[in-house]
GROMACS .gro file of C-alpha atoms in nm:
model
  189
    1MET     CA    1  -9.516   6.265  -9.745
    2PHE     CA    2  -9.291   5.966  -9.813
    3HIS     CA    3  -9.280   5.673  -9.566
    4SER     CA    4  -9.071   5.342  -9.548
    5ILE     CA    5  -9.225   5.060  -9.730
    6GLU     CA    6  -9.304   4.887  -9.399
    7ILE     CA    7  -9.519   5.176  -9.319
    8TYR     CA    8  -9.705   5.151  -9.659
    9ILE     CA    9  -9.745   4.773  -9.620
   10LEU     CA   10  -9.899   4.817  -9.283
   11LEU     CA   11 -10.125   5.110  -9.400
   12PHE     CA   12 -10.233   4.887  -9.671
   13PHE     CA   13 -10.339   4.616  -9.428
   14THR     CA   14 -10.486   4.844  -9.189
   15TYR     CA   15 -10.728   4.995  -9.444
   16ALA     CA   16 -10.781   4.656  -9.621
   17ILE     CA   17 -10.891   4.513  -9.296
   18LEU     CA   18 -11.122   4.796  -9.208
   19GLY     CA   19 -11.258   4.789  -9.547
   20TRP     CA   20 -11.353   4.427  -9.527
   21LEU     CA   21 -11.498   4.492  -9.182
   22MET     CA   22 -11.707   4.770  -9.328
   23GLU     CA   23 -11.817   4.573  -9.621
   24VAL     CA   24 -11.909   4.262  -9.427
   25GLY     CA   25 -12.078   4.461  -9.145
   26CYS     CA   26 -12.302   4.644  -9.403
   27LYS     CA   27 -12.401   4.328  -9.567
   28LEU     CA   28 -12.465   4.165  -9.219
   29VAL     CA   29 -12.704   4.452  -9.138
   30GLU     CA   30 -12.868   4.436  -9.487
   31THR     CA   31 -12.901   4.050  -9.515
   32LYS     CA   32 -12.859   3.926  -9.148
   33LYS     CA   33 -12.614   3.683  -9.253
   34PHE     CA   34 -12.224   3.668  -9.288
   35ILE     CA   35 -12.107   3.729  -9.666
   36ASN     CA   36 -11.748   3.755  -9.724
   37ARG     CA   37 -11.741   4.056  -9.940
   38GLY     CA   38 -11.364   4.012 -10.027
   39PHE     CA   39 -11.216   3.817 -10.316
   40LEU     CA   40 -10.950   3.676 -10.094
   41ILE     CA   41 -10.985   3.404  -9.825
   42GLY     CA   42 -10.837   3.639  -9.539
   43PRO     CA   43 -11.024   3.913  -9.375
   44TYR     CA   44 -10.915   4.201  -9.603
   45CYS     CA   45 -11.037   4.390  -9.926
   46PRO     CA   46 -10.726   4.482 -10.102
   47ILE     CA   47 -10.904   4.763 -10.306
   48TYR     CA   48 -10.925   4.962  -9.971
   49GLY     CA   49 -10.565   4.913  -9.889
   50TRP     CA   50 -10.455   5.009 -10.237
   51GLY     CA   51 -10.688   5.312 -10.233
   52ALA     CA   52 -10.549   5.432  -9.893
   53VAL     CA   53 -10.182   5.372 -10.022
   54ALA     CA   54 -10.261   5.560 -10.349
   55ILE     CA   55 -10.414   5.853 -10.141
   56THR     CA   56 -10.124   5.846  -9.896
   57PHE     CA   57  -9.844   5.825 -10.154
   58LEU     CA   58  -9.993   6.018 -10.439
   59LEU     CA   59 -10.222   6.274 -10.282
   60TYR     CA   60 -10.049   6.410  -9.984
   61ARG     CA   61  -9.928   6.708 -10.186
   62TYR     CA   62 -10.282   6.824 -10.213
   63SER     CA   63 -10.346   6.822  -9.826
   64TYR     CA   64 -10.307   7.208  -9.806
   65ASP     CA   65 -10.659   7.246  -9.983
   66PRO     CA   66 -10.935   7.004  -9.852
   67LEU     CA   67 -11.154   7.062 -10.173
   68ILE     CA   68 -10.871   6.975 -10.400
   69LEU     CA   69 -10.788   6.680 -10.193
   70PHE     CA   70 -11.149   6.565 -10.189
   71MET     CA   71 -11.176   6.591 -10.573
   72MET     CA   72 -10.842   6.401 -10.628
   73THR     CA   73 -10.930   6.123 -10.394
   74LEU     CA   74 -11.284   6.094 -10.555
   75LEU     CA   75 -11.102   6.059 -10.900
   76THR     CA   76 -10.830   5.832 -10.782
   77CYS     CA   77 -11.045   5.605 -10.594
   78SER     CA   78 -11.317   5.584 -10.885
   79VAL     CA   79 -11.042   5.504 -11.136
   80LEU     CA   80 -10.915   5.227 -10.908
   81GLU     CA   81 -11.259   5.089 -10.838
   82TYR     CA   82 -11.357   5.097 -11.206
   83ALA     CA   83 -11.031   4.935 -11.324
   84THR     CA   84 -11.040   4.670 -11.035
   85SER     CA   85 -11.418   4.578 -11.128
   86TRP     CA   86 -11.321   4.549 -11.512
   87VAL     CA   87 -11.010   4.334 -11.452
   88MET     CA   88 -11.185   4.099 -11.208
   89GLU     CA   89 -11.486   4.053 -11.438
   90LYS     CA   90 -11.249   3.995 -11.742
   91VAL     CA   91 -11.037   3.738 -11.535
   92PHE     CA   92 -11.300   3.561 -11.328
   93LYS     CA   93 -11.624   3.619 -11.539
   94ALA     CA   94 -11.818   3.762 -11.233
   95ARG     CA   95 -11.869   4.079 -11.058
   96TRP     CA   96 -11.804   4.155 -10.701
   97TRP     CA   97 -12.019   4.464 -10.711
   98ASP     CA   98 -12.278   4.622 -10.956
   99TYR     CA   99 -12.417   4.980 -10.924
  100SER     CA  100 -12.600   4.965 -11.240
  101LYS     CA  101 -12.940   5.011 -11.059
  102ARG     CA  102 -12.815   5.344 -10.894
  103LYS     CA  103 -12.816   5.684 -11.055
  104PHE     CA  104 -12.501   5.839 -11.196
  105ASN     CA  105 -12.330   5.514 -11.239
  106ILE     CA  106 -12.059   5.427 -11.520
  107ASP     CA  107 -12.120   5.099 -11.650
  108GLY     CA  108 -12.231   4.978 -11.304
  109ARG     CA  109 -11.872   4.968 -11.178
  110VAL     CA  110 -11.865   5.316 -11.009
  111CYS     CA  111 -12.149   5.556 -10.910
  112LEU     CA  112 -12.183   5.889 -10.743
  113GLY     CA  113 -12.319   5.736 -10.434
  114THR     CA  114 -11.977   5.564 -10.380
  115MET     CA  115 -11.749   5.830 -10.524
  116ILE     CA  116 -11.857   6.090 -10.267
  117PRO     CA  117 -11.782   5.869  -9.963
  118PHE     CA  118 -11.440   5.799 -10.124
  119GLY     CA  119 -11.359   6.178 -10.123
  120ILE     CA  120 -11.477   6.217  -9.773
  121PHE     CA  121 -11.286   5.902  -9.646
  122GLY     CA  122 -10.971   6.034  -9.830
  123MET     CA  123 -10.989   6.357  -9.629
  124ILE     CA  124 -11.033   6.167  -9.304
  125LEU     CA  125 -10.749   5.932  -9.397
  126THR     CA  126 -10.515   6.223  -9.462
  127TYR     CA  127 -10.603   6.450  -9.181
  128VAL     CA  128 -10.691   6.204  -8.917
  129THR     CA  129 -10.627   5.843  -8.921
  130ASN     CA  130 -10.293   5.819  -9.111
  131PRO     CA  131 -10.141   6.080  -8.868
  132LEU     CA  132 -10.258   5.855  -8.580
  133ILE     CA  133 -10.159   5.535  -8.744
  134VAL     CA  134  -9.813   5.651  -8.870
  135ASN     CA  135  -9.726   5.816  -8.544
  136GLY     CA  136  -9.806   5.495  -8.361
  137LEU     CA  137  -9.605   5.275  -8.612
  138ASN     CA  138  -9.318   5.511  -8.591
  139LYS     CA  139  -9.289   5.434  -8.210
  140VAL     CA  140  -9.245   5.064  -8.290
  141ASN     CA  141  -8.913   4.912  -8.324
  142PRO     CA  142  -8.812   4.912  -8.717
  143VAL     CA  143  -8.705   4.566  -8.692
  144THR     CA  144  -9.032   4.459  -8.553
  145LEU     CA  145  -9.223   4.659  -8.820
  146ASN     CA  146  -9.008   4.491  -9.081
  147ILE     CA  147  -9.086   4.151  -8.952
  148ILE     CA  148  -9.450   4.222  -8.924
  149ALA     CA  149  -9.459   4.371  -9.274
  150ILE     CA  150  -9.277   4.075  -9.428
  151ILE     CA  151  -9.506   3.813  -9.253
  152LEU     CA  152  -9.829   4.008  -9.361
  153LEU     CA  153  -9.680   4.030  -9.723
  154ILE     CA  154  -9.620   3.674  -9.738
  155ILE     CA  155  -9.959   3.574  -9.598
  156TYR     CA  156 -10.121   3.811  -9.850
  157LEU     CA  157  -9.925   3.677 -10.144
  158VAL     CA  158 -10.013   3.313 -10.067
  159ASP     CA  159 -10.366   3.413 -10.009
  160ASN     CA  160 -10.378   3.570 -10.360
  161VAL     CA  161 -10.245   3.253 -10.514
  162LEU     CA  162 -10.479   3.021 -10.320
  163SER     CA  163 -10.783   3.248 -10.392
  164THR     CA  164 -10.714   3.275 -10.751
  165ILE     CA  165 -10.681   2.889 -10.773
  166VAL     CA  166 -11.005   2.843 -10.580
  167ILE     CA  167 -11.189   3.089 -10.799
  168LEU     CA  168 -11.039   2.972 -11.124
  169GLY     CA  169 -11.147   2.614 -11.003
  170PHE     CA  170 -11.495   2.726 -10.995
  171ARG     CA  171 -11.489   2.879 -11.346
  172LYS     CA  172 -11.795   2.685 -11.447
  173THR     CA  173 -11.980   2.853 -11.150
  174THR     CA  174 -11.846   3.184 -11.218
  175VAL     CA  175 -11.926   3.182 -11.588
  176GLN     CA  176 -12.282   3.055 -11.519
  177VAL     CA  177 -12.326   3.321 -11.263
  178GLY     CA  178 -12.180   3.585 -11.486
  179ARG     CA  179 -12.453   3.484 -11.773
  180GLU     CA  180 -12.724   3.551 -11.523
  181GLY     CA  181 -12.689   3.926 -11.569
  182ARG     CA  182 -12.468   4.211 -11.458
  183GLN     CA  183 -12.505   4.197 -11.082
  184ASP     CA  184 -12.303   4.141 -10.771
  185ASN     CA  185 -12.203   3.781 -10.781
  186THR     CA  186 -12.020   3.774 -10.448
  187GLU     CA  187 -12.258   3.572 -10.250
  188GLN     CA  188 -12.304   3.310 -10.515
  189ILE     CA  189 -11.923   3.276 -10.564
   0.00000   0.00000   0.00000
């Protein structure tokens, strides 16, 4: 199903923020302290937003068959996660996540334990949350949606530039952390 660009932008932010909340919440429960799990300064993890947009845009055609949708979501999100991990490691010399100690992992970048939830979340997104979110957004004045989308996009682009400058400014730290082994370096960064 095709939507306006504003809808895709707002879906991106909805899922990026929900992903950040989930990541931070899990780390809060695990470590009893706040750790910003995102690369960016703002409260969002873009990988979740991009994954949701990819599922919405590319995989809607498979919604007739939950098993195919599950498998295609698993594949799409795993490729996205692997590629994102690889690029971020090459650019910033650090890892934001590492699954090398988990069974059935590929280079520590993806693992079966995260792939299966991706498939499940893709089905929930397609059959439950997207219809609710899109129906709600379609009730909002299109001009208002456009303004909100533009403002969020500008904030996001500025955040990307600033966050990249900050991380590259800490290049020595990230290189040192990267030398300490293949591990999740988010807390140190």
